[in-house]
Amino acid sequence: MGSIHEWKPELYDDKLGFVSQYGKGILEILNVQQGERILDLGCGTGDLSYEISQLGASVTGMDLSEEMMGRARRKYPDIKFMSGNAENFSLDEPVNAVFSNAALHWIKNAENVVSCVWNALEEGGRFVAEFGGKGNIEMIVKSITDVLAQDYGIDANELNPWYFPSIGVYSQLLEQQGFRVTYAVHFDRPTQLEDGENGLAHWLNGLAADVFFKGFTESDKKSVFEKIAATARKSLFDGTTWNADYKRIRVVAIK
Ligand code: BEZ
């Protein structure tokens, strides 16, 4: 995953467990075959790498975050996990498939990612990925942007680390690399955030705090999260639960 974010692996597992839960859909599309060699790119704390290994493949998990890799190794000592940057990596041996869930939206340089994935695959190998697509968390981003501009004079657009392409743009990128895109969809996935009233604050704290709110004290953060929640409330809070406005793309591409 991206370098600018300091991952908190415990929070990732406890409060953001839906990330791997939702990943099971793209895992079905991966359609693992016994004995395949598979790279799980941006594997986080390794839950889906483990699922892939349980399906009979030899899996390597890769993530940029040392914290995530440490937790993944402790959870799944039999799986190989290596630190690596999705936009600049190479493998000793080509793999049958590169899989990625909820990671590639952290990397703006998608061209480099696609090129590394291409080089990591054997001829006929497949790239199977799911990540945030065009319009993903649009209301959350707008609320962050509005509050930071109005109350702090900060331009959030300059800080925004996320890459949410349309399937048209992403398919073209894959085709330019030489891939044959056999599947591409873009769909809404409203995502319930845990912890009722505090759900959005937890999400912001876990996934956006060190991107947009660097240097904010704990009390500043509490205050800015409340302002963002007030801005987004009408669109995303149903009276009980925050529903993040996730939009996903899924792609399958063959080398
Ligand atoms: C997502 O999974 O869509 C996402 C996660 C963190 C930041 C932005 C988007």
mmCIF file of C-alpha atoms in Angstrom, residues 55-168:
data_model
loop_
_atom_site.group_PDB
_atom_site.id
_atom_site.type_symbol
_atom_site.label_atom_id
_atom_site.label_comp_id
_atom_site.label_asym_id
_atom_site.label_seq_id
_atom_site.Cartn_x
_atom_site.Cartn_y
_atom_site.Cartn_z
ATOM 1 C CA LEU A 55 -7.455 -22.923 -1.382
ATOM 2 C CA GLY A 56 -4.256 -24.757 -2.273
ATOM 3 C CA ALA A 57 -2.061 -22.060 -3.768
ATOM 4 C CA SER A 58 1.432 -21.080 -2.826
ATOM 5 C CA VAL A 59 0.967 -17.442 -1.874
ATOM 6 C CA THR A 60 3.324 -14.586 -1.181
ATOM 7 C CA GLY A 61 1.914 -11.510 0.538
ATOM 8 C CA MET A 62 3.511 -8.147 -0.201
ATOM 9 C CA ASP A 63 2.913 -4.834 1.509
ATOM 10 C CA LEU A 64 4.890 -1.646 1.924
ATOM 11 C CA SER A 65 3.972 -1.268 5.578
ATOM 12 C CA GLU A 66 6.417 -2.992 7.936
ATOM 13 C CA GLU A 67 3.776 -2.768 10.674
ATOM 14 C CA MET A 68 1.283 -4.662 8.543
ATOM 15 C CA MET A 69 3.896 -7.240 7.541
ATOM 16 C CA GLY A 70 4.857 -7.799 11.180
ATOM 17 C CA ARG A 71 1.287 -8.456 12.182
ATOM 18 C CA ALA A 72 0.675 -10.672 9.124
ATOM 19 C CA ARG A 73 3.737 -12.832 9.965
ATOM 20 C CA ARG A 74 2.599 -13.227 13.572
ATOM 21 C CA LYS A 75 -0.906 -14.202 12.498
ATOM 22 C CA TYR A 76 0.138 -16.545 9.679
ATOM 23 C CA PRO A 77 3.680 -17.838 10.332
ATOM 24 C CA ASP A 78 3.470 -20.419 7.508
ATOM 25 C CA ILE A 79 2.937 -17.814 4.791
ATOM 26 C CA LYS A 80 5.721 -15.871 3.119
ATOM 27 C CA PHE A 81 5.287 -12.121 3.544
ATOM 28 C CA MET A 82 7.681 -9.605 2.045
ATOM 29 C CA SER A 83 7.928 -5.847 2.194
ATOM 30 C CA GLY A 84 7.623 -4.298 -1.210
ATOM 31 C CA ASN A 85 6.346 -1.274 -3.036
ATOM 32 C CA ALA A 86 3.561 -2.012 -5.553
ATOM 33 C CA GLU A 87 4.881 0.685 -7.883
ATOM 34 C CA ASN A 88 8.440 -0.603 -7.839
ATOM 35 C CA PHE A 89 8.899 -4.325 -7.293
ATOM 36 C CA SER A 90 10.096 -7.408 -9.109
ATOM 37 C CA LEU A 91 9.903 -11.111 -8.320
ATOM 38 C CA ASP A 92 12.588 -13.793 -8.713
ATOM 39 C CA GLU A 93 10.055 -16.231 -10.196
ATOM 40 C CA PRO A 94 6.990 -15.241 -12.268
ATOM 41 C CA VAL A 95 3.589 -16.047 -10.746
ATOM 42 C CA ASN A 96 0.372 -17.441 -12.197
ATOM 43 C CA ALA A 97 -1.718 -14.620 -10.745
ATOM 44 C CA VAL A 98 -1.377 -11.258 -9.068
ATOM 45 C CA PHE A 99 -4.272 -10.540 -6.731
ATOM 46 C CA SER A 100 -5.012 -7.251 -5.007
ATOM 47 C CA ASN A 101 -7.840 -6.114 -2.759
ATOM 48 C CA ALA A 102 -8.454 -2.604 -1.427
ATOM 49 C CA ALA A 103 -4.871 -1.495 -1.904
ATOM 50 C CA LEU A 104 -4.306 0.043 -5.318
ATOM 51 C CA HIS A 105 -6.312 3.196 -4.592
ATOM 52 C CA TRP A 106 -3.411 4.248 -2.353
ATOM 53 C CA ILE A 107 -1.055 4.527 -5.310
ATOM 54 C CA LYS A 108 -1.350 7.401 -7.739
ATOM 55 C CA ASN A 109 1.299 6.047 -10.091
ATOM 56 C CA ALA A 110 -0.934 3.321 -11.518
ATOM 57 C CA GLU A 111 1.164 3.027 -14.675
ATOM 58 C CA ASN A 112 4.141 1.808 -12.657
ATOM 59 C CA VAL A 113 1.958 -0.644 -10.730
ATOM 60 C CA VAL A 114 0.556 -2.104 -13.952
ATOM 61 C CA SER A 115 4.053 -2.419 -15.410
ATOM 62 C CA CYS A 116 5.386 -4.228 -12.287
ATOM 63 C CA VAL A 117 2.359 -6.541 -12.274
ATOM 64 C CA TRP A 118 2.953 -7.344 -15.950
ATOM 65 C CA ASN A 119 6.586 -8.212 -15.287
ATOM 66 C CA ALA A 120 5.645 -10.365 -12.280
ATOM 67 C CA LEU A 121 3.252 -12.549 -14.312
ATOM 68 C CA GLU A 122 4.042 -15.515 -16.476
ATOM 69 C CA GLU A 123 2.649 -15.520 -20.033
ATOM 70 C CA GLY A 124 -1.116 -16.198 -19.762
ATOM 71 C CA GLY A 125 -1.102 -15.204 -16.078
ATOM 72 C CA ARG A 126 -3.927 -13.088 -14.674
ATOM 73 C CA PHE A 127 -4.237 -9.854 -12.732
ATOM 74 C CA VAL A 128 -7.337 -9.813 -10.535
ATOM 75 C CA ALA A 129 -7.966 -6.651 -8.534
ATOM 76 C CA GLU A 130 -10.589 -4.726 -6.623
ATOM 77 C CA PHE A 131 -10.182 -1.179 -5.337
ATOM 78 C CA GLY A 132 -11.903 2.187 -5.073
ATOM 79 C CA GLY A 133 -13.372 3.381 -8.368
ATOM 80 C CA LYS A 134 -14.451 6.771 -9.684
ATOM 81 C CA GLY A 135 -16.649 8.557 -7.137
ATOM 82 C CA ASN A 136 -15.433 6.437 -4.220
ATOM 83 C CA ILE A 137 -16.078 8.121 -0.833
ATOM 84 C CA GLU A 138 -17.017 11.272 -2.735
ATOM 85 C CA MET A 139 -19.098 12.700 0.120
ATOM 86 C CA ILE A 140 -16.436 11.964 2.721
ATOM 87 C CA VAL A 141 -13.742 13.619 0.588
ATOM 88 C CA LYS A 142 -15.994 16.611 -0.091
ATOM 89 C CA SER A 143 -16.725 17.033 3.621
ATOM 90 C CA ILE A 144 -13.021 16.848 4.503
ATOM 91 C CA THR A 145 -12.196 19.307 1.730
ATOM 92 C CA ASP A 146 -14.920 21.812 2.685
ATOM 93 C CA VAL A 147 -14.121 21.791 6.413
ATOM 94 C CA LEU A 148 -10.358 22.063 5.900
ATOM 95 C CA ALA A 149 -10.785 24.944 3.436
ATOM 96 C CA GLN A 150 -13.364 26.884 5.449
ATOM 97 C CA ASP A 151 -12.024 26.447 8.977
ATOM 98 C CA TYR A 152 -8.288 25.856 8.536
ATOM 99 C CA GLY A 153 -7.336 27.370 5.176
ATOM 100 C CA ILE A 154 -5.940 24.001 4.036
ATOM 101 C CA ASP A 155 -6.311 22.768 0.445
ATOM 102 C CA ALA A 156 -7.159 19.077 0.870
ATOM 103 C CA ASN A 157 -6.838 18.481 -2.881
ATOM 104 C CA GLU A 158 -3.089 18.909 -2.557
ATOM 105 C CA LEU A 159 -2.940 16.306 0.194
ATOM 106 C CA ASN A 160 -5.343 13.781 -1.304
ATOM 107 C CA PRO A 161 -3.363 10.532 -1.833
ATOM 108 C CA TRP A 162 -6.102 8.451 -3.437
ATOM 109 C CA TYR A 163 -6.515 7.152 -6.981
ATOM 110 C CA PHE A 164 -10.071 6.256 -7.950
ATOM 111 C CA PRO A 165 -10.193 5.652 -11.733
ATOM 112 C CA SER A 166 -13.161 4.784 -13.911
ATOM 113 C CA ILE A 167 -13.123 1.351 -15.539
ATOM 114 C CA GLY A 168 -12.601 3.090 -18.880
#
